[in-house]
Tab-separated table of C-alpha atoms and ligand atoms in Angstrom:
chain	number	residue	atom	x	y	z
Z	1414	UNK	CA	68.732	2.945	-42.260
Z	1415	UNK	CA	65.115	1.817	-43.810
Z	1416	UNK	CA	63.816	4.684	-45.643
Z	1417	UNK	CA	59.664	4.343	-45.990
Z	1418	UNK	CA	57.464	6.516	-47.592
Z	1419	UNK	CA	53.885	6.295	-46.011
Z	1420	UNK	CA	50.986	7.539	-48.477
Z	1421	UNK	CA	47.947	9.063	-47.840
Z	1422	UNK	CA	45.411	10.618	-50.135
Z	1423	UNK	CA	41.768	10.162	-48.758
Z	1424	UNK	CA	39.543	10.677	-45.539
Z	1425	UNK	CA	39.951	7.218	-44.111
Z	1426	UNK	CA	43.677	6.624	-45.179
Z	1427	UNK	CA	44.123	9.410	-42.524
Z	1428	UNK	CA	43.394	7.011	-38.869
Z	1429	UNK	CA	45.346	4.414	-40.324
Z	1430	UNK	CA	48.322	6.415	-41.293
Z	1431	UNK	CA	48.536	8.208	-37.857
Z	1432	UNK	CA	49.745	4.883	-35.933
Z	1433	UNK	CA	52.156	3.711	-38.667
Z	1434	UNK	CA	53.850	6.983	-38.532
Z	1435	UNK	CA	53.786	7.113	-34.821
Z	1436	UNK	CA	54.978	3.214	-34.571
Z	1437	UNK	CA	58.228	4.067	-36.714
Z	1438	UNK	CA	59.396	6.350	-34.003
Z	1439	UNK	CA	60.511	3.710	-31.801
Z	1440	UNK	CA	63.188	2.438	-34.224
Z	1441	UNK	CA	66.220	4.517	-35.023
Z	1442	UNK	CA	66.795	2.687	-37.765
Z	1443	UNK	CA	63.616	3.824	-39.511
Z	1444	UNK	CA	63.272	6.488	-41.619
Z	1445	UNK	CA	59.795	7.613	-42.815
Z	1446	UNK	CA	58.165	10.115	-45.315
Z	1447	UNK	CA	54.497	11.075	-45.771
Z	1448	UNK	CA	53.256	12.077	-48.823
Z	1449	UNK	CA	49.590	13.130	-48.966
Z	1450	UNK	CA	48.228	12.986	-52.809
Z	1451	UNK	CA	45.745	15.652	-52.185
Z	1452	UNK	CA	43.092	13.085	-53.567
Z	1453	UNK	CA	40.827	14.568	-50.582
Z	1454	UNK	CA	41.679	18.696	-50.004
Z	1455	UNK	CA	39.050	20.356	-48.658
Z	1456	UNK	CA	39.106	21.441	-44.775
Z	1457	UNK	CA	36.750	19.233	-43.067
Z	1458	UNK	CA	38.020	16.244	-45.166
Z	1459	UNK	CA	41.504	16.340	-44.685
Z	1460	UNK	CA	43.510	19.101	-42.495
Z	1461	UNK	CA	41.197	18.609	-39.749
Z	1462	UNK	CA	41.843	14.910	-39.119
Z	1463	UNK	CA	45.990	16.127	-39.615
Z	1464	UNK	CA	45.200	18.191	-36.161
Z	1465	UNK	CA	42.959	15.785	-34.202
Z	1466	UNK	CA	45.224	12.471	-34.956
Z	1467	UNK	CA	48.563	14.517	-34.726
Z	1468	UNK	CA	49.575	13.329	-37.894
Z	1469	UNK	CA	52.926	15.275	-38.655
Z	1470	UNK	CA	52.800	17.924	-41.891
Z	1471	UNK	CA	53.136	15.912	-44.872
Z	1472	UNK	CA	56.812	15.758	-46.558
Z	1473	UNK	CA	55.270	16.612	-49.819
Z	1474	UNK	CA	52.046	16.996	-51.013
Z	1475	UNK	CA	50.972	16.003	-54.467
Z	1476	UNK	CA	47.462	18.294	-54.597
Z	1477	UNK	CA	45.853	16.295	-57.068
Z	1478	UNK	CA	42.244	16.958	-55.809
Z	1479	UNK	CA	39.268	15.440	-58.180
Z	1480	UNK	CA	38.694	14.154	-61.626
Z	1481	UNK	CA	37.288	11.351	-63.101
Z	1482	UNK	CA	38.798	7.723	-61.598
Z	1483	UNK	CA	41.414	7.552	-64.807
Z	1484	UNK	CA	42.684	11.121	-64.382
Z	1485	UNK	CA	42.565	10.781	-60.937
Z	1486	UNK	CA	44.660	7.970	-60.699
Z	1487	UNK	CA	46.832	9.075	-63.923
Z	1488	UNK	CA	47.741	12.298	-61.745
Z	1489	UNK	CA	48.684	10.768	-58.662
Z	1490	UNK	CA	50.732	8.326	-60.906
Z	1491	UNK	CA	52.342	11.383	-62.607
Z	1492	UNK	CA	53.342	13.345	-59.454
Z	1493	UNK	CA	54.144	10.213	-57.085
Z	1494	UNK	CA	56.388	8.760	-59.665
Z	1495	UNK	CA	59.407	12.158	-59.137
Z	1496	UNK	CA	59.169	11.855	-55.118
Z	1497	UNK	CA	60.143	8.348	-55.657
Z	1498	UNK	CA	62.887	8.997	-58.195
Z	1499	UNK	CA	64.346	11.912	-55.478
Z	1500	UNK	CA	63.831	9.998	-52.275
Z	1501	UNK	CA	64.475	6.498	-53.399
Z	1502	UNK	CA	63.165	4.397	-50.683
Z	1503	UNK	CA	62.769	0.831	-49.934
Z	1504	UNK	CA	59.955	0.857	-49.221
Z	1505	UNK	CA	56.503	2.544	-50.182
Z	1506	UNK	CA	53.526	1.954	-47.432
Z	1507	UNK	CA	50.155	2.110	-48.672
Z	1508	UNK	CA	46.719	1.792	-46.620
Z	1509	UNK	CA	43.335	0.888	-47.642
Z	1510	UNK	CA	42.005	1.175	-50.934
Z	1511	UNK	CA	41.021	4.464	-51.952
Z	1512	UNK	CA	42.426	5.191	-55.768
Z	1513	UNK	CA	45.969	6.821	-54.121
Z	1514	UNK	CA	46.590	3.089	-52.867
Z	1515	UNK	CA	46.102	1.619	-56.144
Z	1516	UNK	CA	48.244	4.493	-58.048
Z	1517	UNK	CA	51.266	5.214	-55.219
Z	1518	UNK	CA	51.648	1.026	-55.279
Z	1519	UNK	CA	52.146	0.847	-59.061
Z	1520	UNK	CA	54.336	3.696	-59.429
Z	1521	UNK	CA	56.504	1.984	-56.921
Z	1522	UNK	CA	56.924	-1.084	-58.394
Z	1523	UNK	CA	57.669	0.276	-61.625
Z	1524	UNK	CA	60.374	1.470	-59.986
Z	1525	UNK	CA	61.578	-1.763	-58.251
Z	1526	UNK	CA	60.316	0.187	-54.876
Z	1527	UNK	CA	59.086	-3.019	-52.722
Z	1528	UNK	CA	55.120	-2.170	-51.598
Z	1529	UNK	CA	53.571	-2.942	-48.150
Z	1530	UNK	CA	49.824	-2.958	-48.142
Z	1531	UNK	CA	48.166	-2.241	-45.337
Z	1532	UNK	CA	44.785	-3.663	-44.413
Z	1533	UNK	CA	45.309	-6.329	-47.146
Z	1534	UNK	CA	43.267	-9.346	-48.541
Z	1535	UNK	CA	39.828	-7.828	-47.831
Z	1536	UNK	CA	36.996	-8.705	-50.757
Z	1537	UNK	CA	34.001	-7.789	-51.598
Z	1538	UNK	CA	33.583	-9.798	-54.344
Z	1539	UNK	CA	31.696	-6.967	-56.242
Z	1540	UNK	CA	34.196	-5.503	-58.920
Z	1541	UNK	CA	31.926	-2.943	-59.831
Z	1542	UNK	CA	33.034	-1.464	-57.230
Z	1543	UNK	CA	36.109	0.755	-57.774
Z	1544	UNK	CA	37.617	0.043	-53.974
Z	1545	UNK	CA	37.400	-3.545	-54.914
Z	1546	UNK	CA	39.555	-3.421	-58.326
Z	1547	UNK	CA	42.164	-1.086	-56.161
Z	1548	UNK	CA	42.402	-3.887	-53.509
Z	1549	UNK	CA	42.765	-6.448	-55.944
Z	1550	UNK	CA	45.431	-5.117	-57.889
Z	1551	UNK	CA	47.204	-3.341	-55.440
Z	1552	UNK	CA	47.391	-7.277	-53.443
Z	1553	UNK	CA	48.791	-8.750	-56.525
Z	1554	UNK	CA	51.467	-6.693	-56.657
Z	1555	UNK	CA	52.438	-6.342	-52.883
Z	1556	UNK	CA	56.276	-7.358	-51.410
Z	1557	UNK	CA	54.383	-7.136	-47.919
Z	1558	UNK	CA	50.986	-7.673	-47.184
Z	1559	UNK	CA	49.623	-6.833	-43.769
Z	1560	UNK	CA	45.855	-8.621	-43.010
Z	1561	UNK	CA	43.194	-7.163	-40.134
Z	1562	UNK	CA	40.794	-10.058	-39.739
Z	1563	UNK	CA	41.140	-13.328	-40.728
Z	1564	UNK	CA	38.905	-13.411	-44.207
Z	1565	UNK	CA	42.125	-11.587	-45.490
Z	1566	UNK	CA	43.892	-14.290	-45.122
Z	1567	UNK	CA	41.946	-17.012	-46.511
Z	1568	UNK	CA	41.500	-14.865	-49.141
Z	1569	UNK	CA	45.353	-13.999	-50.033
Z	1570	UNK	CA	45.755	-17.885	-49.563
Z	1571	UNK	CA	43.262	-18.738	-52.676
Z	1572	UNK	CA	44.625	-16.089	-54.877
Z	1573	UNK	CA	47.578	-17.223	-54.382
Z	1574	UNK	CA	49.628	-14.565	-53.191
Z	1575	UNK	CA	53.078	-16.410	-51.096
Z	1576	UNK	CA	52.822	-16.826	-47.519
Z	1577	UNK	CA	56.007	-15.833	-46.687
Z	1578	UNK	CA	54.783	-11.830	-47.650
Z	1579	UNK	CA	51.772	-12.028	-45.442
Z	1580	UNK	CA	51.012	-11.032	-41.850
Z	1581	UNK	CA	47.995	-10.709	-39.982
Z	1582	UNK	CA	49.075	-7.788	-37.739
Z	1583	UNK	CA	45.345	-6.798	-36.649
Z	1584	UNK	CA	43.604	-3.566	-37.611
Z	1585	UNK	CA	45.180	0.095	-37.341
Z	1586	UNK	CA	42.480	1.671	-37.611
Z	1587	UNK	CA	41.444	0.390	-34.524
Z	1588	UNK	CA	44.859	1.647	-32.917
Z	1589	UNK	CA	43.574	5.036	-33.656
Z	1590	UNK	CA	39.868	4.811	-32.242
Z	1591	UNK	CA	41.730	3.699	-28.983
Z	1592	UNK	CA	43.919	6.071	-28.438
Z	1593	UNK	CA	41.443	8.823	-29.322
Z	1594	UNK	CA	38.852	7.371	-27.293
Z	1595	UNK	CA	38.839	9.371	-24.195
Z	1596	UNK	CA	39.839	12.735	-25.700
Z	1597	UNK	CA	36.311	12.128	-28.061
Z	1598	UNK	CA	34.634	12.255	-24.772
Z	1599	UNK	CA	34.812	15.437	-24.168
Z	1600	UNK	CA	33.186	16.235	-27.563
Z	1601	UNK	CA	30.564	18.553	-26.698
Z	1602	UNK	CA	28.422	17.373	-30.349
Z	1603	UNK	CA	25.885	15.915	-29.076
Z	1604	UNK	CA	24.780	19.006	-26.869
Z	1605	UNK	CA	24.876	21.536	-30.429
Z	1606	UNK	CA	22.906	19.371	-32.135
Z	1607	UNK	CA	20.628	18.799	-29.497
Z	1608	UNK	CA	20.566	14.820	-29.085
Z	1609	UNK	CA	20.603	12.546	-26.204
Z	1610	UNK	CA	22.492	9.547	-25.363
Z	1611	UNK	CA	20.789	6.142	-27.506
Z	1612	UNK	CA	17.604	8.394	-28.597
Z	1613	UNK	CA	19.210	8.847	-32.177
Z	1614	UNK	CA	20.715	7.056	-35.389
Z	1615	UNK	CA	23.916	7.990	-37.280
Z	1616	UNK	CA	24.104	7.592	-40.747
Z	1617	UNK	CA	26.865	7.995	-43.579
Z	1618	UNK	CA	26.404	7.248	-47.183
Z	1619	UNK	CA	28.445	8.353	-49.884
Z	1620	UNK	CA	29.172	5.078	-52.277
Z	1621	UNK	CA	28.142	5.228	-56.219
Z	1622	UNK	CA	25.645	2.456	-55.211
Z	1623	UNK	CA	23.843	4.423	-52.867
Z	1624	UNK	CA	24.176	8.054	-53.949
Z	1625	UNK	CA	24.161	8.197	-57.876
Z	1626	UNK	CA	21.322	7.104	-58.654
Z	1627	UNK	CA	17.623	8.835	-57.437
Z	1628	UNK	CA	15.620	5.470	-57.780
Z	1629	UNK	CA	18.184	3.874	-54.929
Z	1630	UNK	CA	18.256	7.243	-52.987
Z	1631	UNK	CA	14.425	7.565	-53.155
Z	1632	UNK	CA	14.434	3.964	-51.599
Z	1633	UNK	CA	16.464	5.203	-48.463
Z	1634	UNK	CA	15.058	8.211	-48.194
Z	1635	UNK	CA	11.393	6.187	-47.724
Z	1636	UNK	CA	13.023	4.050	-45.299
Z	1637	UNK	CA	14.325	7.271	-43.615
Z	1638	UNK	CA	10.617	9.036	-43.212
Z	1639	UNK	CA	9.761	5.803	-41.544
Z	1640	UNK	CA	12.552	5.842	-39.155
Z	1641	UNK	CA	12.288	9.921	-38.202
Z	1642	UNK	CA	8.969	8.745	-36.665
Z	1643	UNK	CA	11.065	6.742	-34.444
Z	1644	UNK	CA	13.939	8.796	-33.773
Z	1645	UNK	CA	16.032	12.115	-35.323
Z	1646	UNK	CA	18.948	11.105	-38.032
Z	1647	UNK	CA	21.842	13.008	-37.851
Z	1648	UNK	CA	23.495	12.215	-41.174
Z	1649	UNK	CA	26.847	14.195	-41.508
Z	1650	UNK	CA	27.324	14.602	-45.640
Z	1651	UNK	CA	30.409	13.961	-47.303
Z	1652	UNK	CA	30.824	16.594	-50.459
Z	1653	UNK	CA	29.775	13.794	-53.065
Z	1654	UNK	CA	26.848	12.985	-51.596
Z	1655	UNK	CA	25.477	16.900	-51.273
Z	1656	UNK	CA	26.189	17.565	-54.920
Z	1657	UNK	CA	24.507	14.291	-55.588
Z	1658	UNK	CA	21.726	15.039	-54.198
Z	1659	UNK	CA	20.943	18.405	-55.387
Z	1660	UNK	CA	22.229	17.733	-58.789
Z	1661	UNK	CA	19.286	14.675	-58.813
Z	1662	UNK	CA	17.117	17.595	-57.510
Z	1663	UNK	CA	16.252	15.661	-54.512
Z	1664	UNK	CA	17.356	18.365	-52.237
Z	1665	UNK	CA	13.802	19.635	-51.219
Z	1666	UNK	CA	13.055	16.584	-50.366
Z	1667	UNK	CA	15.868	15.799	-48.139
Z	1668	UNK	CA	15.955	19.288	-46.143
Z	1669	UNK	CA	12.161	18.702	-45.448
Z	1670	UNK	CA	12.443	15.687	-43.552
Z	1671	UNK	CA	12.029	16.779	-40.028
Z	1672	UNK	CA	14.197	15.638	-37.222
Z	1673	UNK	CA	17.347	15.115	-40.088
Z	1674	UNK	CA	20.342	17.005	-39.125
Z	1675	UNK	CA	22.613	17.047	-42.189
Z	1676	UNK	CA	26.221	18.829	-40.703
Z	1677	UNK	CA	28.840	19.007	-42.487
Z	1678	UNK	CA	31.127	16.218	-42.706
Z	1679	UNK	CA	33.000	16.105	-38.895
Z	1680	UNK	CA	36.561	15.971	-37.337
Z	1681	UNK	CA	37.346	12.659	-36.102
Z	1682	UNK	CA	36.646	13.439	-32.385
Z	1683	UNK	CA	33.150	14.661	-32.865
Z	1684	UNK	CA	32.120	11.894	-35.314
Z	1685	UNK	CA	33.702	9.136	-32.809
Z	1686	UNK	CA	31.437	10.659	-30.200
Z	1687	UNK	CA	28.837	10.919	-32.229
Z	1688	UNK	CA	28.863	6.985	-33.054
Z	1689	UNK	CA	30.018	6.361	-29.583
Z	1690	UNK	CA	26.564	7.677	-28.030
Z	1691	UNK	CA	24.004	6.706	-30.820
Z	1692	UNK	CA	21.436	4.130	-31.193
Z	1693	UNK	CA	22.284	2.397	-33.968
Z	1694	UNK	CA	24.711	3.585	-37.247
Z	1695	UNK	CA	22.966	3.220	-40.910
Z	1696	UNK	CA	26.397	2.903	-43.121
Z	1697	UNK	CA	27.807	1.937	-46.342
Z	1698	UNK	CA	31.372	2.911	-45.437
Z	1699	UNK	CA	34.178	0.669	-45.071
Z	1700	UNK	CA	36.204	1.681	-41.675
Z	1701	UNK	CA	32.612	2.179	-39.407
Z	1702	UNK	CA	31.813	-1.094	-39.449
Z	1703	UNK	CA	34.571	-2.134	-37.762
Z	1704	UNK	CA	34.858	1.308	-35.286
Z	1705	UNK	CA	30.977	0.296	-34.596
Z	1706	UNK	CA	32.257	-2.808	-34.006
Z	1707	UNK	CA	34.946	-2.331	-31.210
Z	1708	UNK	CA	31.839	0.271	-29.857
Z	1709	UNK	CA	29.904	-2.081	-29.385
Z	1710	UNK	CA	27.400	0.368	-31.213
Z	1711	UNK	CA	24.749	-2.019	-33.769
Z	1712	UNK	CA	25.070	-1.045	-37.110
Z	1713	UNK	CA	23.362	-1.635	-40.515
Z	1714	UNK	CA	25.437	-1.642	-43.738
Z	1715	UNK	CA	23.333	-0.726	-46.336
Z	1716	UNK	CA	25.073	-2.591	-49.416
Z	1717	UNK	CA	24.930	-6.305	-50.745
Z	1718	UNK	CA	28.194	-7.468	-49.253
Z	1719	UNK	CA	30.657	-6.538	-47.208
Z	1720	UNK	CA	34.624	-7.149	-47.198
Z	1721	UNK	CA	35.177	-6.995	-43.444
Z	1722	UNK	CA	32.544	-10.139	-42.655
Z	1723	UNK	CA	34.540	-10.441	-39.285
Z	1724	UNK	CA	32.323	-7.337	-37.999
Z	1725	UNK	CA	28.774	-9.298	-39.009
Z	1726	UNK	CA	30.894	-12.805	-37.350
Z	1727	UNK	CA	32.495	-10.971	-34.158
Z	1728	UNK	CA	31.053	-7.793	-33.764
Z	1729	UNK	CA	27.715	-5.917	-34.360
Z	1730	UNK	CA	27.332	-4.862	-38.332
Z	1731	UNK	CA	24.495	-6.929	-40.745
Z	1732	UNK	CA	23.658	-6.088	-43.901
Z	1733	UNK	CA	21.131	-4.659	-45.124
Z	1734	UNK	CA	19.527	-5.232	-49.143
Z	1735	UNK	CA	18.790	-1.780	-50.950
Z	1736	UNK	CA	15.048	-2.036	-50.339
Z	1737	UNK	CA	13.099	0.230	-48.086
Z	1738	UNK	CA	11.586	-2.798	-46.030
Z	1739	UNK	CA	14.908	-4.811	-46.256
Z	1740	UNK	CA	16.399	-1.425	-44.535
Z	1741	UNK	CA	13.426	-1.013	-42.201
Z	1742	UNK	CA	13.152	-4.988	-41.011
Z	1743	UNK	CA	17.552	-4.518	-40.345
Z	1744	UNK	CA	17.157	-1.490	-38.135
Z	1745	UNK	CA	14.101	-2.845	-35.811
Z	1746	UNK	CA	16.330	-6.198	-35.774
Z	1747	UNK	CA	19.534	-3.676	-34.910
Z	1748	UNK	CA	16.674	-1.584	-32.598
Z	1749	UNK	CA	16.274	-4.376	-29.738
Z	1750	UNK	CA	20.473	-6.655	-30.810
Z	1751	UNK	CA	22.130	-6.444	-27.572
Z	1752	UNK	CA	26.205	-6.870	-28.592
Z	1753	UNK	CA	27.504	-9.576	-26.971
Z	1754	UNK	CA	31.137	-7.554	-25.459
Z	1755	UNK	CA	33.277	-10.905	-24.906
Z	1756	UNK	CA	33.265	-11.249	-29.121
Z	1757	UNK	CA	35.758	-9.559	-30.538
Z	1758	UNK	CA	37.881	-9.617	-33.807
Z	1759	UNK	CA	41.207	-11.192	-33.104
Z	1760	UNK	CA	43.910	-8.625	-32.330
Z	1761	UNK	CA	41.509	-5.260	-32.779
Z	1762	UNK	CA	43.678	-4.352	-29.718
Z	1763	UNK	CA	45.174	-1.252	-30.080
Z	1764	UNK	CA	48.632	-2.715	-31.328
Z	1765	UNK	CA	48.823	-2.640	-35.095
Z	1766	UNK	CA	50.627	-0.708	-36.197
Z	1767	UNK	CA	53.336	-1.739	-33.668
Z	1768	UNK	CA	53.195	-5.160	-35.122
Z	1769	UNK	CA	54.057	-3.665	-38.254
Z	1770	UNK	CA	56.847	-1.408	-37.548
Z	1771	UNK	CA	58.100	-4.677	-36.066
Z	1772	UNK	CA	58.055	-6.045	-39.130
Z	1773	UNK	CA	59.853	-3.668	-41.030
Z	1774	UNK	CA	62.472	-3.237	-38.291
Z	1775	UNK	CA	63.084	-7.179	-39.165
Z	1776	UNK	CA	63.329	-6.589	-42.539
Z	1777	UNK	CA	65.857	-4.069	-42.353
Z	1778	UNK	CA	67.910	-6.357	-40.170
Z	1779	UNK	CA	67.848	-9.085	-42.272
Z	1780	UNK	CA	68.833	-6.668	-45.519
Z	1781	UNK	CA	71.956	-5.596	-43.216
Z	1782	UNK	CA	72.995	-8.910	-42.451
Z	1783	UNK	CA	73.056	-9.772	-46.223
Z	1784	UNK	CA	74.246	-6.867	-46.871
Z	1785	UNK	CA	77.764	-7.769	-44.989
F	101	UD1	C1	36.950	8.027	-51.708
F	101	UD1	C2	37.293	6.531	-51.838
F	101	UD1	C3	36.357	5.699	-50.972
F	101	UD1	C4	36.323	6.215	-49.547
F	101	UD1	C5	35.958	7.697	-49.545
F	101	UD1	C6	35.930	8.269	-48.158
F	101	UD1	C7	38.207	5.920	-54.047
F	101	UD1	C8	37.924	5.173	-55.296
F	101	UD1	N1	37.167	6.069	-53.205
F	101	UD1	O1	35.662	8.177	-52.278
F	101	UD1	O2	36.808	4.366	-50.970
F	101	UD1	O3	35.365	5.491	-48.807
F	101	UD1	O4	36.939	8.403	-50.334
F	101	UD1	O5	35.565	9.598	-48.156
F	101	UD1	O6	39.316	6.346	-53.846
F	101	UD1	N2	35.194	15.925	-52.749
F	101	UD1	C9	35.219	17.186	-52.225
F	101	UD1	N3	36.183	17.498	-51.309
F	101	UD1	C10	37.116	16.610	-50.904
F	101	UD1	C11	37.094	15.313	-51.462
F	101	UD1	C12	36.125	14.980	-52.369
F	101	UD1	O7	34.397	18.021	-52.533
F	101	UD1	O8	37.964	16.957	-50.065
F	101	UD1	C13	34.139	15.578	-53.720
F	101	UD1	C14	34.509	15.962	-55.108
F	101	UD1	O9	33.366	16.427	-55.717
F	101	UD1	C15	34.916	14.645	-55.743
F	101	UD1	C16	34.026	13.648	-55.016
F	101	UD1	O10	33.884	14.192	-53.698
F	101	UD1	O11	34.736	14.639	-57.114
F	101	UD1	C17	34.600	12.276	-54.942
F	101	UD1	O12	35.868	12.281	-54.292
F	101	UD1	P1	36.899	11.074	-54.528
F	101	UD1	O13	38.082	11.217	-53.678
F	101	UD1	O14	37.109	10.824	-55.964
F	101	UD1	O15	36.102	9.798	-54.034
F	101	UD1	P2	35.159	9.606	-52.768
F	101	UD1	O16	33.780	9.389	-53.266
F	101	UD1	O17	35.413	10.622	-51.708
């Protein structure tokens, strides 16, 4: 029997857990554990996406919840570390690069645990920010590294990292948008807030870069005016980003910008929907690039670089600089891009996380066999 625990701490950990775990269930021989850190705890951030994406009740829960990025991390460390010492696994599974990634992969191999990483080799090549230092270090100590697009793998290759421990596997969080696809249909969103089909943009912000400080938010929120002449903004807010904002006291400003909805943030169905149907998405998340992507939906990244450049090669995402007429010129260039459907990134199929519970079923058979 391979025992795995799977860990998952933060909003977009969630899609690309729910596959892996599903995946595993075709092998007797697999075992698997989920172990949420708490890192994200409130409703609409975490429990939600648990219903939608039938992701079973986590085994244990850590509840760490917020802090700084040290204590943070220093709390997951502290909790993880007895769940491995109990359970004793061979392996620990971690996804993305959210601060539980970094801390759940060093606590395992502390503990001689071996350490998948899923959605490995991406770079920004910006180490100021944090996701970047958590993919980096969380790589470099890896057993198994499992690649979405092929930057990843170039990039593995030049750090270095042994060939043997990589596989490009394609992207589960993908898997996920697939499978929830037609069941996001039947989202009745756009109808509460009032939109139509292609007469509105989505956007999501919620990075440092964008968010902390009122000089860069100022510069979106021109870009924004000039855009609500255009079209409404429905711009669901993730928790950082609200406090942010009124803690800059920018929060007059913001609410009296007519024709921006600001919900809450959403479940996975009603967001997928929401990109689904939309114009054009204005982002500087990580995992809607590449769902906008496989939507063929156009969509402006409002940072300096990206680590998934397969989406601005193969699918519909460009960058945008943090300067109101850098972000105006990318959406009227995004306004009139027709996506061309025939380019897509290689093995965005639906069959990811398959791939990888493949893998691990191999491993295991090749630990018996040594093992006699
Ligand atoms: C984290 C990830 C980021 C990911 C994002 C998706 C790291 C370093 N960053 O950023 O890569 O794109 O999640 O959402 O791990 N908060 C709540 N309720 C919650 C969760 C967070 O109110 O359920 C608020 C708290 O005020 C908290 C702040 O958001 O202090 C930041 O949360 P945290 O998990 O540290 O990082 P995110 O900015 O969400």
């Amino acid at each position: 029997m391979l025992k795995i625990v799977n860990v998952c701490g933060a909003r977009p950990n969630f899609m690309k857990i729910a596959p892996l775990v599903r995946a595993y269930r075709q092998y007797a021989s697999i075992h698997s554990l989920l172990v949420h850190t708490g890192q994200h705890y409130d409703e609409t951030m975490s429990e939600l996406f648990f219903r939608q994406l039938s992701i079973p009740e986590p085994d244990i829960n850590l509840g760490v919840g917020s802090g700084s990025h040290a204590a943070q991390t220093a709390e997951i460390m502290k909790r993880f570390e007895p769940v491995l010492e109990d359970h004793r696994p061979d392996w620990v599974v971690v996804v993305g690069d959210v601060n539980s990634t970094l801390a759940c992969a060093l606590v395992a191999t502390k503990l001689g645990v071996k350490v998948a990483h899923v959605e490995a080799g991406l770079r920004s090549f910006d180490r100021t920010m944090p996701e970047e230092v958590n993919r980096l270090l969380t790589d470099s100590i890896a057993d198994l590294l499992f690649v979405s697009e092929p930057s990843g793998l170039e990039n593995l290759k030049r750090e270095g990292i042994d060939n043997e421990k990589v596989h490009f596997v394609g992207n589960v969080m993908i898997d996920t948008l697939m499978r929830n696809r037609a069941k996001a249909d039947e989202s009745s969103v756009l109808v509460e807030l009032g939109l139509r089909p292609r007469e509105y943009v989505v956007v999501t912000l919620h990075r440092p870069s964008n968010v902390d400080s009122p000089e860069t938010f100022r510069t979106i929120l021109d870009a924004f005016e000039r855009i609500l002449e255009d079209m409404p903004i429905v711009f669901p807010m993730h928790p950082r980003t609200r406090r942010n904002i009124a803690e800059m006291g920018m929060g007059r400003r913001v609410t009296s910008l007519s024709g921006l909805h600001i919900p809450e943030p959403m479940g996975y169905l009603d967001f997928l929907k929401l990109m689904a149907e939309c114009a054009l998405v204005m982002t500087d998340s990580g995992g809607i690039q590449e769902e906008t992507t496989i939507l063929e939906v156009p969509c402006v990244t409002l940072r300096e670089s990206t680590e998934r450049p397969v989406t601005i090669t193969h699918g519909t995402n460009r960058l945008a600089r943090l300067e109101t007429t850098a972000i105006l010129e990318a959406y009227v260039d995004r306004r009139t891009y027709r996506p061309d459907p025939a380019r897509k990134p290689e093995l965005w199929d639906g069959h990811a996380a398959e791939r990888i519970a493949a893998v691990f079923q191999q491993t295991g058979l090749r630990r018996g066999a040594v093992g006699r």
